[in-house]
Short mmCIF file of the C-alpha atoms (twelve columns), coordinates in Angstrom:
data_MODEL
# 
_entry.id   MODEL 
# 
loop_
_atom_site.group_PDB 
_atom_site.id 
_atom_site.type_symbol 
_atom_site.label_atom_id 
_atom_site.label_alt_id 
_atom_site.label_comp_id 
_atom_site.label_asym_id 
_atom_site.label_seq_id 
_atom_site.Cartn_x 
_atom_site.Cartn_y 
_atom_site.Cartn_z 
_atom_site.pdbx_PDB_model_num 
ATOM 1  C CA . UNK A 1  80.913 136.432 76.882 1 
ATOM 2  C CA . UNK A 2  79.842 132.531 76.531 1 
ATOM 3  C CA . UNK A 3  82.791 129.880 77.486 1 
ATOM 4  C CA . UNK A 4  83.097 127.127 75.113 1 
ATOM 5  C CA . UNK A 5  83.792 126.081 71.766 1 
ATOM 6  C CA . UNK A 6  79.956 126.787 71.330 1 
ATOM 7  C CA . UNK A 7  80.360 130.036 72.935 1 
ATOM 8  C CA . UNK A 8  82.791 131.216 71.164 1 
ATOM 9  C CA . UNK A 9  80.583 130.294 67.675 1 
ATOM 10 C CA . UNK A 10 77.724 132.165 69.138 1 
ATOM 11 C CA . UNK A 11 80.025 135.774 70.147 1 
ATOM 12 C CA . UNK A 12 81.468 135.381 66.566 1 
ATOM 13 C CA . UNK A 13 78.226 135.040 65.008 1 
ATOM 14 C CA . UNK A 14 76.671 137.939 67.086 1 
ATOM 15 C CA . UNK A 15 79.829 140.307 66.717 1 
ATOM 16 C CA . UNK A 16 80.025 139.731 62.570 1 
ATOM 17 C CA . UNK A 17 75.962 140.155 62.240 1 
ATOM 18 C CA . UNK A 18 76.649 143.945 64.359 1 
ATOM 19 C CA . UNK A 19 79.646 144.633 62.756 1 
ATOM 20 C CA . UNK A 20 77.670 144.312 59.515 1 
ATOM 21 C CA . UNK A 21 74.635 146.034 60.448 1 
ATOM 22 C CA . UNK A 22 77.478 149.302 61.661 1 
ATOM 23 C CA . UNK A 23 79.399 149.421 58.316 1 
ATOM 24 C CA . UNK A 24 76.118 149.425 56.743 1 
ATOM 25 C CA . UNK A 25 74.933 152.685 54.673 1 
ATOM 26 C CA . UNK A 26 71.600 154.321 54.857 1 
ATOM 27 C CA . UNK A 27 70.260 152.084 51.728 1 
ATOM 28 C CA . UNK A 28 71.540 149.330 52.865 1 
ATOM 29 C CA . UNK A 29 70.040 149.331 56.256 1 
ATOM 30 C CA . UNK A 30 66.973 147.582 55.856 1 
ATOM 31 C CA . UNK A 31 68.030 144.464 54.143 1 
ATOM 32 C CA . UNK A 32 71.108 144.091 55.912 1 
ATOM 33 C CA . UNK A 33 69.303 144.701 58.750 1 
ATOM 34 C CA . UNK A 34 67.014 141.880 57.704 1 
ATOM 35 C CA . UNK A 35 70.105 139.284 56.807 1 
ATOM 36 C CA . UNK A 36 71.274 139.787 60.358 1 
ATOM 37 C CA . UNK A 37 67.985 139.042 61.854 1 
ATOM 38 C CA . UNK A 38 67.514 135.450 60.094 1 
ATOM 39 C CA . UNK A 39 71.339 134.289 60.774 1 
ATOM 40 C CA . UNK A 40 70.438 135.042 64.600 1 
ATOM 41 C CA . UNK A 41 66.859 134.117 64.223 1 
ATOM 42 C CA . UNK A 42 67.652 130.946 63.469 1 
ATOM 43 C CA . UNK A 43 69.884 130.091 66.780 1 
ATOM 44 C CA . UNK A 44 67.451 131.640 68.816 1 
ATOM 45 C CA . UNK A 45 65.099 129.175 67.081 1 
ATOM 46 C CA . UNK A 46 67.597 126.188 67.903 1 
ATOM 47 C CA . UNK A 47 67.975 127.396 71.435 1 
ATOM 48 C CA . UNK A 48 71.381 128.295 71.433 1 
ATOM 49 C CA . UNK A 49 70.238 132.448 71.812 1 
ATOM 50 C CA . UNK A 50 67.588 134.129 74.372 1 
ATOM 51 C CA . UNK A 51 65.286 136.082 72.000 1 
ATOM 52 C CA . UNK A 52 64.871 138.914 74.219 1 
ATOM 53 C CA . UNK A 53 68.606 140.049 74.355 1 
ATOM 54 C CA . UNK A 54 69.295 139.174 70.742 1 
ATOM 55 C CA . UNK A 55 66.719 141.073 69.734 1 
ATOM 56 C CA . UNK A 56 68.064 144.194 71.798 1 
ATOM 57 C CA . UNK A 57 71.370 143.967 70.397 1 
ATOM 58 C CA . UNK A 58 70.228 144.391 67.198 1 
ATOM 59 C CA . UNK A 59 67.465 146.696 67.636 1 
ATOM 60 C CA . UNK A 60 70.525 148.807 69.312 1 
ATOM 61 C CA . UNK A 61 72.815 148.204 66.589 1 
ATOM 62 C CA . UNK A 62 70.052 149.431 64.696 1 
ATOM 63 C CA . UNK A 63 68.882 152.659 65.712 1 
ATOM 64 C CA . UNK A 64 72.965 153.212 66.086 1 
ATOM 65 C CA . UNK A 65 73.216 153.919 62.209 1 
ATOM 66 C CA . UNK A 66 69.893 156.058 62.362 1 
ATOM 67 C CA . UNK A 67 67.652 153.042 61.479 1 
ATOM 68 C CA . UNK A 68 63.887 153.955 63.405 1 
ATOM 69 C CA . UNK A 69 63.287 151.790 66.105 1 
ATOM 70 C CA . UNK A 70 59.604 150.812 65.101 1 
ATOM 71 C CA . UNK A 71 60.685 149.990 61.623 1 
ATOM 72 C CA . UNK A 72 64.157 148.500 63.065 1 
ATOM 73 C CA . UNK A 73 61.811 146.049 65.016 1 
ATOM 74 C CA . UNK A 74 59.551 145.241 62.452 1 
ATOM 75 C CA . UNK A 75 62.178 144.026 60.175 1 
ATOM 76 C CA . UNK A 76 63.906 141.904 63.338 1 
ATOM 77 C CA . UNK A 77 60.763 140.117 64.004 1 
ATOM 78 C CA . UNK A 78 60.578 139.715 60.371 1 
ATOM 79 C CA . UNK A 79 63.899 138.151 59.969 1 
ATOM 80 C CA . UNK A 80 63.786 136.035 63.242 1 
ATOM 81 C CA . UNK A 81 60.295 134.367 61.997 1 
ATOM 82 C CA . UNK A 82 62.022 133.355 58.542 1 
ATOM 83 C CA . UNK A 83 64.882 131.886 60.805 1 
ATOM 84 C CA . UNK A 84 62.970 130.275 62.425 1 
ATOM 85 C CA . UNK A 85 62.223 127.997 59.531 1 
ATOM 86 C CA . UNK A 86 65.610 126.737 59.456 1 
ATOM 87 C CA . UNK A 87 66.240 126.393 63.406 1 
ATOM 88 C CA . UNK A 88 70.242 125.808 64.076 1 
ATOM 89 C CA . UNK A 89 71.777 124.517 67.173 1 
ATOM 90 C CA . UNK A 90 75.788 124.879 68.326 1 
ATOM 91 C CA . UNK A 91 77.283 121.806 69.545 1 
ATOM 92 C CA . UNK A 92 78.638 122.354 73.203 1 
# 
């Protein structure tokens, strides 16, 4: 849990990408998957998110709704390089 105005941004951005990624069905997975990925990928571009443990809680999410971990990874990377493009930060 982050304190803040900008905190609470970032645990309502990470909680709606999960909750999206859980309600998800099987042929759905992948590009929802993706969609998550970018939205994040571009705060952890801006700074405002550590890679590492962003990356975990989606990979997590994930495998959760049967999505392979390898491919599951893949398609993170995938979506945090496009977000990249488009960096955001959260004001404090």
């Amino acid at each position: 849990m982050r304190t803040g105005r900008g905190g609470a941004y970032l645990d309502a951005a990470i909680g709606a990408c999960l909750e999206r990624i859980a309600a998800t069905g099987e042929g759905n997975r992948n590009v929802t998957l993706y969609g998550a990925s970018v939205a994040l990928g571009q705060l952890v571009a801006g700074g405002a998110l550590d890679d590492a443990t962003t990356e975990a809680l989606l990979l997590d999410a994930a495998v959760q709704v049967g999505y392979p971990a390898g491919p599951a990874r893949k398609t993170i990377r995938s979506g945090f390089r496009r977000g990249a493009l488009r960096p955001r930060r959260v004001p404090a």
